[in-house]
PDB file of C-alpha atoms in Angstrom:
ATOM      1  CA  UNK Q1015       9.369  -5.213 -11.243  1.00  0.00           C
ATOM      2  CA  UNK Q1016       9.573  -3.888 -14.656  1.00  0.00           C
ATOM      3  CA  UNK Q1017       5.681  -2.133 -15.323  1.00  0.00           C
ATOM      4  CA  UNK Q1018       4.523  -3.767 -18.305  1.00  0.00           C
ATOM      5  CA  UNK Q1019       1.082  -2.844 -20.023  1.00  0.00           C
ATOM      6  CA  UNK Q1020      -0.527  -5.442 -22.230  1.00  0.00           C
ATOM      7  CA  UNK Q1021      -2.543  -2.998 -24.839  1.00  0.00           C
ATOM      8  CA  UNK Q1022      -4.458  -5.581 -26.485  1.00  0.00           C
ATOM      9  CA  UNK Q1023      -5.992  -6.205 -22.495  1.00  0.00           C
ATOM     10  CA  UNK Q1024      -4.718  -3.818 -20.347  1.00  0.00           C
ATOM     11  CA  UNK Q1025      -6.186  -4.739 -17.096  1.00  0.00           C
ATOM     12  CA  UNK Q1026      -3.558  -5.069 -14.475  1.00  0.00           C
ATOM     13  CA  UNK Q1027      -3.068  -8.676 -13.480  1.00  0.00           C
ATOM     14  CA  UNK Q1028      -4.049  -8.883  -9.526  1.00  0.00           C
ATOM     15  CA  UNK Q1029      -1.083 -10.882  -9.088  1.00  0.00           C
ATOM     16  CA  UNK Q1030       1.137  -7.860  -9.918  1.00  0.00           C
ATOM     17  CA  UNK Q1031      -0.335  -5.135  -8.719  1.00  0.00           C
ATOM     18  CA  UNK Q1032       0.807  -5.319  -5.272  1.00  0.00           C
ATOM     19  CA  UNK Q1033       3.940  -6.103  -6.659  1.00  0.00           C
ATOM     20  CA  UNK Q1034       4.055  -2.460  -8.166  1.00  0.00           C
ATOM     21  CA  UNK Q1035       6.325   0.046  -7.003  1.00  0.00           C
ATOM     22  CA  UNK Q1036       6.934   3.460  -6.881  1.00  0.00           C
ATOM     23  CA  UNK Q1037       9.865   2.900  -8.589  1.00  0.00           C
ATOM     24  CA  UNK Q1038       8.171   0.937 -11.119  1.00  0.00           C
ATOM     25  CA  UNK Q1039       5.735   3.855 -11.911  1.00  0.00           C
ATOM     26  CA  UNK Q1040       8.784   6.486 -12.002  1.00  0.00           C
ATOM     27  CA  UNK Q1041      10.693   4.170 -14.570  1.00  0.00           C
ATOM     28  CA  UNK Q1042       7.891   3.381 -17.120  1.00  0.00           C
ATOM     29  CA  UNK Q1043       7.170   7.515 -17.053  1.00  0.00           C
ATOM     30  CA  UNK Q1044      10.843   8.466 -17.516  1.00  0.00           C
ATOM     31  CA  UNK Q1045      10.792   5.222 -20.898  1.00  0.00           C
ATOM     32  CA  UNK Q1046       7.570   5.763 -21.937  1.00  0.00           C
ATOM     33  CA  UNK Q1047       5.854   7.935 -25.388  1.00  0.00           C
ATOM     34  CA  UNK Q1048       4.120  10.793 -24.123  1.00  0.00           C
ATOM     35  CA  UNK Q1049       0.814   8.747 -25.347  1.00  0.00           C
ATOM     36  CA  UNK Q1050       2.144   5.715 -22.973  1.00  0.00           C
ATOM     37  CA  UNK Q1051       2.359   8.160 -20.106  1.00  0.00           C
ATOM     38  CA  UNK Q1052      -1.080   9.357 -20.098  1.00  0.00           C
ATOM     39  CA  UNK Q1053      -2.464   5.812 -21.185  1.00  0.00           C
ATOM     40  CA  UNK Q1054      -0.845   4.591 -17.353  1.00  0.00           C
ATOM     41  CA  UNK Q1055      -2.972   7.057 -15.785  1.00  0.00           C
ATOM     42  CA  UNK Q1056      -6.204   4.987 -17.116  1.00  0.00           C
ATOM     43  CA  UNK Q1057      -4.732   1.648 -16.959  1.00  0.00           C
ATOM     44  CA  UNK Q1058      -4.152   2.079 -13.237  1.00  0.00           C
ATOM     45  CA  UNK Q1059      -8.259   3.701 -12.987  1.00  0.00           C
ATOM     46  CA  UNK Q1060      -9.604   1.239 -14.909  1.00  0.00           C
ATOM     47  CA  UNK Q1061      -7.966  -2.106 -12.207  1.00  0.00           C
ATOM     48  CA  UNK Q1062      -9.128   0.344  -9.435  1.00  0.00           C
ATOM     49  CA  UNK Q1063     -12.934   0.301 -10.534  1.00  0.00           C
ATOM     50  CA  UNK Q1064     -12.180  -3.868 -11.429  1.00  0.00           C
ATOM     51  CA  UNK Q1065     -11.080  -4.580  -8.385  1.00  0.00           C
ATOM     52  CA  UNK Q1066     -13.400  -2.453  -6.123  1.00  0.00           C
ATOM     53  CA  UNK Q1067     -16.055  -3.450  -7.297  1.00  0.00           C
ATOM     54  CA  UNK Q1068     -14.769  -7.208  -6.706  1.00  0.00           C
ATOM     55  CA  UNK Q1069     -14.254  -5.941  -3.172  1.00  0.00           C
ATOM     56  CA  UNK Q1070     -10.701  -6.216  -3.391  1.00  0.00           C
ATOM     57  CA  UNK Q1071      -9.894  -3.760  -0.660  1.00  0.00           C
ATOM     58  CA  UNK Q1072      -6.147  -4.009  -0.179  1.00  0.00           C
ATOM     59  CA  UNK Q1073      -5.458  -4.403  -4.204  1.00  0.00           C
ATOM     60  CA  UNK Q1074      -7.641  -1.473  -4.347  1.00  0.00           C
ATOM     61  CA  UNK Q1075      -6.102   0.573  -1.370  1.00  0.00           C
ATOM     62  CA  UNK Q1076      -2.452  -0.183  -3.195  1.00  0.00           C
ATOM     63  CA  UNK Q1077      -3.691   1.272  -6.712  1.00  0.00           C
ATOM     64  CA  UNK Q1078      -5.140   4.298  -5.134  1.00  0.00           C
ATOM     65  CA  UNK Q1079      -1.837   4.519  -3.724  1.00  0.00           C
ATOM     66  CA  UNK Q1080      -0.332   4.008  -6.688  1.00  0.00           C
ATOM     67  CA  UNK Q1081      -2.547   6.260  -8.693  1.00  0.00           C
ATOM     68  CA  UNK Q1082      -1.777   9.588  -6.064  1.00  0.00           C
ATOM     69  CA  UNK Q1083       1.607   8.631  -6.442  1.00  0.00           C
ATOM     70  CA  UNK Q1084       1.673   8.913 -10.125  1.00  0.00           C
ATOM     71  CA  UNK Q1085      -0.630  11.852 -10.415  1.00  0.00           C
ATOM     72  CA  UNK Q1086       2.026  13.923  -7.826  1.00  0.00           C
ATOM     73  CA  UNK Q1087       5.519  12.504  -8.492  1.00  0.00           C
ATOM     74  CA  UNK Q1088       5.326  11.745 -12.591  1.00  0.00           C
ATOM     75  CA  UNK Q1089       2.898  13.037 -14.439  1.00  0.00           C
ATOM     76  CA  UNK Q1090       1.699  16.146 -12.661  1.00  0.00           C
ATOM     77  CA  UNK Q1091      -1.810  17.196 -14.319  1.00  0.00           C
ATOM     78  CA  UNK Q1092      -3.217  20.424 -13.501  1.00  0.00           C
ATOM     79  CA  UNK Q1093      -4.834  19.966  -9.774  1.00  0.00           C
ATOM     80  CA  UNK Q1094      -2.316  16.930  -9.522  1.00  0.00           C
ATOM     81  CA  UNK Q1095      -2.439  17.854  -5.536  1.00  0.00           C
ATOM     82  CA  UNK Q1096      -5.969  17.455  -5.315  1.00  0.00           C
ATOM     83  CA  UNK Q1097      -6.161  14.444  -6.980  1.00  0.00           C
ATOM     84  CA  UNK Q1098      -3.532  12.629  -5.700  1.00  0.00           C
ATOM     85  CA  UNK Q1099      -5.216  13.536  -2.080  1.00  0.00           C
ATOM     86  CA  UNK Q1100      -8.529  11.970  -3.360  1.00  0.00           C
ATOM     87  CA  UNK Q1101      -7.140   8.879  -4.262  1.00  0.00           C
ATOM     88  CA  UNK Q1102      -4.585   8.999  -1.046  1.00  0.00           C
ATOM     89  CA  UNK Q1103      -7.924   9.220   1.389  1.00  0.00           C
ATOM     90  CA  UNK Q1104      -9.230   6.455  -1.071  1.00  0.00           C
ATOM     91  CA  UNK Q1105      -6.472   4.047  -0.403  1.00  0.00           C
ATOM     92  CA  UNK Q1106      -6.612   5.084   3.884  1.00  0.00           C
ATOM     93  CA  UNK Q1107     -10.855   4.601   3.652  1.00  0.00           C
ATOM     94  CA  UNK Q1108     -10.057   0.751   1.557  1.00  0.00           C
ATOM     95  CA  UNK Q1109      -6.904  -0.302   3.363  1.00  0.00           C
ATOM     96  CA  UNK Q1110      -4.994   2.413   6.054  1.00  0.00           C
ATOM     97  CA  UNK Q1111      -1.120   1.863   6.358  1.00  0.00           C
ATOM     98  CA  UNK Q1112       1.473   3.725   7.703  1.00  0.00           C
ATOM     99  CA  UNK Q1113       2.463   4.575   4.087  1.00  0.00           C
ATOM    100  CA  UNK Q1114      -0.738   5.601   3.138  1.00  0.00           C
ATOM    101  CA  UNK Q1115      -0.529   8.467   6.080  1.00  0.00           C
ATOM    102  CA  UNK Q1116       3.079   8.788   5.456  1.00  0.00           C
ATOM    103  CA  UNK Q1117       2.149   9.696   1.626  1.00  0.00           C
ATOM    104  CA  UNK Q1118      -1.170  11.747   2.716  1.00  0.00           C
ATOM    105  CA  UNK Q1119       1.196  14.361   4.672  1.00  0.00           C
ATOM    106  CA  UNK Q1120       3.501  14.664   1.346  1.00  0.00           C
ATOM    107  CA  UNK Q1121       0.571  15.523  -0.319  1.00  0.00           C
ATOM    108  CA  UNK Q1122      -0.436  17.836   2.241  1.00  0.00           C
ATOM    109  CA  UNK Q1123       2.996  19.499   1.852  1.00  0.00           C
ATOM    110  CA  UNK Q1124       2.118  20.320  -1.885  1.00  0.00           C
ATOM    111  CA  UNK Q1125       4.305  19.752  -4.541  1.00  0.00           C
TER     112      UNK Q1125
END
């Protein structure tokens, strides 16, 4: 799936967020503006706190995911290994998978 942010209303579509790959995260960093790359970050916060507090628990689990996954493998902000683990033990608390653990011991591993 090709990540694509609508500005004007950039709250991910639920549809698509499960939908959202790794993959998809590590191509729109290596396209995007520097701006664009940062902007992500907030785009992916701002459908976490939408959809938790809808009670979405496994669209929320997957952007938490998503989220620790961006903040470790792309854009790497100072204490990117303690963020990503808050929002990896976020994802395990909403919706534990075995990729969720899987990615929790990367994290663990440092980067």
């Amino acid at each position: 799936m090709t990540l694509q942010i609508d500005w004007r209303n950039p709250l991910l579509p639920e549809s698509d967020v499960l939908r959202i790959e790794t993959t998809d995260l590590e191509d729109f960093y290596a396209s995007a503006s520097d701006l664009d790359k940062a902007n992500l970050y907030f785009v992916l916060l701002n459908a976490l706190h939408h959809y938790k507090s809808e009670g979405k628990g496994e669209v929320s689990a997957h952007l938490s995911f998503l989220i620790a996954y961006y903040l470790f493998m792309c854009f790497l902000p100072p204490a990117s290994g303690d963020l990503a683990m808050h929002y990896i033990e976020q994802a395990i608390a909403l919706y534990p998978t075995e990729q969720y653990e899987q990615w929790r011991e990367h994290i663990r591993e440092g980067n």
